[in-house]
mmCIF file of C-alpha atoms and ligand atoms in Angstrom:
data_model
loop_
_atom_site.group_PDB
_atom_site.id
_atom_site.type_symbol
_atom_site.label_atom_id
_atom_site.label_comp_id
_atom_site.label_asym_id
_atom_site.label_seq_id
_atom_site.Cartn_x
_atom_site.Cartn_y
_atom_site.Cartn_z
ATOM 1 C CA MET A 1392 94.164 79.020 129.241
ATOM 2 C CA SER A 1393 96.867 78.700 131.923
ATOM 3 C CA THR A 1394 97.930 81.579 134.162
ATOM 4 C CA THR A 1395 101.219 81.773 132.249
ATOM 5 C CA GLU A 1396 99.435 81.937 128.904
ATOM 6 C CA ILE A 1397 97.139 84.676 130.211
ATOM 7 C CA ALA A 1398 100.148 86.660 131.517
ATOM 8 C CA GLU A 1399 101.960 86.316 128.174
ATOM 9 C CA LYS A 1400 98.882 87.371 126.222
ATOM 10 C CA ALA A 1401 98.304 90.349 128.528
ATOM 11 C CA ALA A 1402 101.875 91.493 127.979
ATOM 12 C CA LEU A 1403 101.603 91.710 124.190
ATOM 13 C CA HIS A 1404 101.948 95.182 122.741
ATOM 14 C CA GLU A 1405 99.330 96.032 120.145
ATOM 15 C CA LEU A 1406 99.337 97.989 116.908
ATOM 16 C CA PRO A 1407 96.845 100.789 117.628
ATOM 17 C CA PRO A 1408 94.331 101.463 114.826
ATOM 18 C CA LEU A 1409 95.141 104.382 112.504
ATOM 19 C CA PRO A 1410 93.138 107.444 113.604
ATOM 20 C CA TYR A 1411 91.827 107.873 109.987
ATOM 21 C CA ALA A 1412 91.311 105.923 106.766
ATOM 22 C CA ASP A 1413 94.483 105.088 104.853
ATOM 23 C CA ASN A 1414 93.513 107.486 102.034
ATOM 24 C CA ALA A 1415 92.652 110.360 104.435
ATOM 25 C CA LEU A 1416 95.982 112.156 103.956
ATOM 26 C CA ASP A 1417 95.998 111.853 100.164
ATOM 27 C CA PRO A 1418 97.453 113.501 98.098
ATOM 28 C CA VAL A 1419 100.121 114.780 100.526
ATOM 29 C CA ILE A 1420 100.681 111.218 101.777
ATOM 30 C CA SER A 1421 99.160 108.612 99.472
ATOM 31 C CA ALA A 1422 97.176 105.591 100.625
ATOM 32 C CA ASN A 1423 99.994 103.488 99.141
ATOM 33 C CA THR A 1424 102.616 105.125 101.401
ATOM 34 C CA LEU A 1425 100.315 105.017 104.423
ATOM 35 C CA GLY A 1426 99.438 101.371 103.802
ATOM 36 C CA PHE A 1427 103.077 100.269 103.709
ATOM 37 C CA HIS A 1428 104.175 102.616 106.491
ATOM 38 C CA TYR A 1429 101.468 101.545 108.940
ATOM 39 C CA GLY A 1430 100.769 97.999 107.796
ATOM 40 C CA LYS A 1431 104.376 96.869 107.219
ATOM 41 C CA HIS A 1432 106.787 99.200 109.056
ATOM 42 C CA HIS A 1433 104.799 100.148 112.177
ATOM 43 C CA LYS A 1434 103.322 96.637 112.455
ATOM 44 C CA GLY A 1435 106.813 95.184 111.999
ATOM 45 C CA TYR A 1436 108.176 97.135 114.975
ATOM 46 C CA VAL A 1437 105.295 95.945 117.194
ATOM 47 C CA ASP A 1438 105.657 92.304 116.114
ATOM 48 C CA THR A 1439 109.453 92.341 116.521
ATOM 49 C CA LEU A 1440 109.170 93.968 119.948
ATOM 50 C CA ASN A 1441 106.752 91.284 121.131
ATOM 51 C CA LYS A 1442 109.130 88.555 119.929
ATOM 52 C CA LEU A 1443 112.164 90.187 121.575
ATOM 53 C CA ILE A 1444 110.589 90.575 125.011
ATOM 54 C CA ALA A 1445 108.525 87.362 125.140
ATOM 55 C CA GLY A 1446 109.362 85.432 128.289
ATOM 56 C CA THR A 1447 111.861 88.037 129.572
ATOM 57 C CA GLU A 1448 111.643 90.239 132.656
ATOM 58 C CA LEU A 1449 110.739 93.129 130.345
ATOM 59 C CA ALA A 1450 107.519 91.466 129.140
ATOM 60 C CA GLY A 1451 105.237 93.117 131.696
ATOM 61 C CA LEU A 1452 106.400 96.692 131.161
ATOM 62 C CA SER A 1453 104.429 99.435 129.409
ATOM 63 C CA LEU A 1454 105.880 100.848 126.205
ATOM 64 C CA GLU A 1455 107.107 103.995 127.995
ATOM 65 C CA GLN A 1456 108.698 101.915 130.773
ATOM 66 C CA LEU A 1457 110.416 99.726 128.166
ATOM 67 C CA ILE A 1458 111.824 102.768 126.365
ATOM 68 C CA ASN A 1459 113.190 104.265 129.573
ATOM 69 C CA GLU A 1460 114.505 100.922 130.825
ATOM 70 C CA THR A 1461 116.450 100.103 127.630
ATOM 71 C CA ALA A 1462 117.617 103.593 126.517
ATOM 72 C CA GLY A 1463 121.396 103.858 126.252
ATOM 73 C CA LYS A 1464 121.994 100.151 126.977
ATOM 74 C CA ALA A 1465 124.024 98.571 124.186
ATOM 75 C CA ASP A 1466 122.828 95.037 124.999
ATOM 76 C CA LYS A 1467 119.170 96.163 124.820
ATOM 77 C CA LEU A 1468 119.468 98.209 121.611
ATOM 78 C CA ALA A 1469 117.140 96.052 119.504
ATOM 79 C CA ILE A 1470 114.422 96.208 122.158
ATOM 80 C CA PHE A 1471 114.861 99.970 122.551
ATOM 81 C CA ASN A 1472 114.721 100.499 118.778
ATOM 82 C CA ASN A 1473 111.521 98.519 118.317
ATOM 83 C CA ALA A 1474 109.817 99.917 121.439
ATOM 84 C CA ALA A 1475 110.687 103.513 120.566
ATOM 85 C CA GLN A 1476 109.698 103.062 116.911
ATOM 86 C CA THR A 1477 106.362 101.608 118.050
ATOM 87 C CA TRP A 1478 105.759 104.652 120.273
ATOM 88 C CA ASN A 1479 107.081 107.196 117.750
ATOM 89 C CA HIS A 1480 104.839 105.932 114.950
ATOM 90 C CA THR A 1481 101.669 105.974 117.061
ATOM 91 C CA PHE A 1482 102.571 109.556 118.002
ATOM 92 C CA TYR A 1483 103.292 110.466 114.355
ATOM 93 C CA TRP A 1484 99.878 109.270 113.099
ATOM 94 C CA ARG A 1485 98.229 111.472 115.691
ATOM 95 C CA SER A 1486 100.481 114.427 114.748
ATOM 96 C CA LEU A 1487 98.782 114.467 111.310
ATOM 97 C CA ARG A 1488 95.193 114.907 110.193
ATOM 98 C CA ALA A 1489 93.221 115.512 107.019
ATOM 99 C CA LYS A 1490 92.887 119.273 106.433
ATOM 100 C CA GLY A 1491 95.553 120.011 109.024
ATOM 101 C CA GLY A 1492 98.003 122.902 108.997
ATOM 102 C CA GLY A 1493 96.572 126.408 109.398
ATOM 103 C CA GLU A 1494 96.535 128.205 112.729
ATOM 104 C CA PRO A 1495 97.195 126.508 116.081
ATOM 105 C CA PRO A 1496 94.678 126.920 118.941
ATOM 106 C CA ALA A 1497 95.155 130.207 120.865
ATOM 107 C CA ALA A 1498 97.084 128.873 123.895
ATOM 108 C CA LEU A 1499 99.562 126.979 121.706
ATOM 109 C CA LYS A 1500 99.889 129.873 119.284
ATOM 110 C CA GLN A 1501 100.802 132.200 122.118
ATOM 111 C CA LYS A 1502 103.408 129.738 123.370
ATOM 112 C CA ILE A 1503 104.810 129.427 119.827
ATOM 113 C CA GLU A 1504 105.073 133.218 119.572
ATOM 114 C CA THR A 1505 106.844 133.445 122.931
ATOM 115 C CA SER A 1506 109.315 130.713 121.966
ATOM 116 C CA PHE A 1507 109.928 131.321 118.237
ATOM 117 C CA GLY A 1508 108.614 134.840 117.502
ATOM 118 C CA ASN A 1509 105.850 133.670 115.177
ATOM 119 C CA LEU A 1510 104.276 130.574 113.623
ATOM 120 C CA ASP A 1511 106.272 130.814 110.398
ATOM 121 C CA ALA A 1512 109.552 130.811 112.334
ATOM 122 C CA CYS A 1513 108.419 127.720 114.249
ATOM 123 C CA LYS A 1514 107.463 125.928 111.004
ATOM 124 C CA LYS A 1515 110.748 126.958 109.421
ATOM 125 C CA GLU A 1516 112.707 125.548 112.349
ATOM 126 C CA LEU A 1517 110.742 122.285 112.153
ATOM 127 C CA ALA A 1518 111.397 122.090 108.392
ATOM 128 C CA THR A 1519 115.111 122.740 108.896
ATOM 129 C CA ALA A 1520 115.362 120.039 111.578
ATOM 130 C CA ALA A 1521 113.465 117.600 109.355
ATOM 131 C CA THR A 1522 115.576 118.246 106.270
ATOM 132 C CA THR A 1523 118.962 118.376 108.015
ATOM 133 C CA GLN A 1524 118.530 115.187 110.058
ATOM 134 C CA PHE A 1525 121.216 113.080 108.368
ATOM 135 C CA GLY A 1526 119.817 109.683 107.443
ATOM 136 C CA SER A 1527 116.797 108.270 109.238
ATOM 137 C CA GLY A 1528 115.090 109.983 112.151
ATOM 138 C CA TRP A 1529 112.476 112.370 113.406
ATOM 139 C CA ALA A 1530 111.778 116.111 113.830
ATOM 140 C CA TRP A 1531 109.901 117.130 116.985
ATOM 141 C CA LEU A 1532 108.165 120.068 118.578
ATOM 142 C CA VAL A 1533 108.681 119.611 122.320
ATOM 143 C CA LEU A 1534 108.032 121.357 125.608
ATOM 144 C CA GLU A 1535 111.191 121.747 127.661
ATOM 145 C CA GLY A 1536 110.649 123.516 130.958
ATOM 146 C CA ASP A 1537 108.111 126.164 129.976
ATOM 147 C CA LYS A 1538 109.493 126.796 126.476
ATOM 148 C CA LEU A 1539 108.819 125.158 123.154
ATOM 149 C CA LYS A 1540 111.780 123.805 121.245
ATOM 150 C CA VAL A 1541 112.462 121.942 118.012
ATOM 151 C CA LEU A 1542 114.574 118.794 118.233
ATOM 152 C CA LYS A 1543 115.753 116.250 115.723
ATOM 153 C CA THR A 1544 116.587 112.667 116.656
ATOM 154 C CA GLY A 1545 118.345 109.882 114.733
ATOM 155 C CA ASN A 1546 116.904 106.435 113.987
ATOM 156 C CA ALA A 1547 114.525 105.463 116.829
ATOM 157 C CA GLU A 1548 115.695 108.083 119.349
ATOM 158 C CA THR A 1549 112.893 109.944 121.110
ATOM 159 C CA PRO A 1550 112.663 113.080 123.304
ATOM 160 C CA LEU A 1551 111.010 110.894 125.969
ATOM 161 C CA THR A 1552 114.492 109.922 127.178
ATOM 162 C CA LYS A 1553 115.875 113.469 126.934
ATOM 163 C CA GLY A 1554 113.722 115.243 129.517
ATOM 164 C CA ALA A 1555 111.497 116.890 126.928
ATOM 165 C CA LYS A 1556 107.760 116.418 126.396
ATOM 166 C CA PRO A 1557 106.885 115.668 122.753
ATOM 167 C CA LEU A 1558 104.049 117.765 121.289
ATOM 168 C CA LEU A 1559 104.215 116.561 117.679
ATOM 169 C CA THR A 1560 106.561 114.778 115.313
ATOM 170 C CA ILE A 1561 107.391 114.323 111.633
ATOM 171 C CA ASP A 1562 108.847 110.995 110.497
ATOM 172 C CA VAL A 1563 111.767 111.608 108.114
ATOM 173 C CA TRP A 1564 112.745 107.992 107.502
ATOM 174 C CA GLU A 1565 112.704 107.430 103.728
ATOM 175 C CA HIS A 1566 109.827 104.957 104.126
ATOM 176 C CA ALA A 1567 107.656 107.935 105.184
ATOM 177 C CA TYR A 1568 107.921 109.712 101.817
ATOM 178 C CA TYR A 1569 109.949 107.848 99.199
ATOM 179 C CA LEU A 1570 107.021 106.323 97.258
ATOM 180 C CA ASP A 1571 105.425 109.789 96.880
ATOM 181 C CA TYR A 1572 108.416 112.159 96.827
ATOM 182 C CA GLN A 1573 111.466 109.959 96.083
ATOM 183 C CA ASN A 1574 114.484 111.940 97.362
ATOM 184 C CA ARG A 1575 112.579 115.240 97.817
ATOM 185 C CA ARG A 1576 112.328 115.169 101.602
ATOM 186 C CA ALA A 1577 111.871 118.956 101.824
ATOM 187 C CA ASP A 1578 108.746 118.803 99.605
ATOM 188 C CA TYR A 1579 107.236 116.129 101.874
ATOM 189 C CA VAL A 1580 108.090 118.074 105.037
ATOM 190 C CA ASN A 1581 106.729 121.394 103.777
ATOM 191 C CA ALA A 1582 103.526 119.776 102.484
ATOM 192 C CA VAL A 1583 103.025 118.055 105.855
ATOM 193 C CA LEU A 1584 103.564 121.319 107.754
ATOM 194 C CA ASP A 1585 101.194 123.284 105.487
ATOM 195 C CA LYS A 1586 98.443 120.709 104.979
ATOM 196 C CA LEU A 1587 98.517 117.897 107.525
ATOM 197 C CA ILE A 1588 100.120 118.958 110.786
ATOM 198 C CA ASN A 1589 97.694 118.563 113.685
ATOM 199 C CA TRP A 1590 98.098 121.619 115.918
ATOM 200 C CA ASP A 1591 95.112 120.494 118.014
ATOM 201 C CA PHE A 1592 97.027 117.341 118.982
ATOM 202 C CA ALA A 1593 100.092 119.423 119.899
ATOM 203 C CA ALA A 1594 97.881 121.720 121.992
ATOM 204 C CA GLU A 1595 96.389 118.712 123.830
ATOM 205 C CA ASN A 1596 99.894 117.515 124.648
ATOM 206 C CA LEU A 1597 100.784 120.884 126.180
ATOM 207 C CA GLY A 1598 98.483 119.733 129.047
HETATM 208 FE FE1 LIG B 116 108.246 105.493 109.906
#
């Protein structure tokens, strides 16, 4: 293998393995939905990103560097979209777990109470952001300064470029729920918040 071939291979972004089996989130998210979402949509973003950056000056950058480098640049929109969607989906899989929901770990719970009053108010704000995001996008719990906030972003947009630290996310693109819930986005969002959301992952991200 030539040095150039090695460099090109090293620069390829990879589809990280799912952190659980594709039926682990059933029945809230079916294996059918998870299979398409991970195997077709997430994989598609990774493959398209690799094609778009192959042989360009962006090929050696990490995913986070790519997102920051291309954010807000009209001529780099396709690269931004595929890089951010790659990152967002990896973060989304880790924001969920089998037998999730319930009570957050103590340090996170205290922060939630300081920022929102109580856990139910935080969940309600996340559900509202998720259901009112018009069209495709994401709902996020983020750390901004020393306070927790809920954000919603359109399409591939991510809090990474908005000075906020993501703690967890819910994908509200139709591909995330349509096979299981058709148009009932609120049912998907509430089921995710009650049964799948991974507060341990959010607590880890608090740092
Ligand atoms: Fe998605």
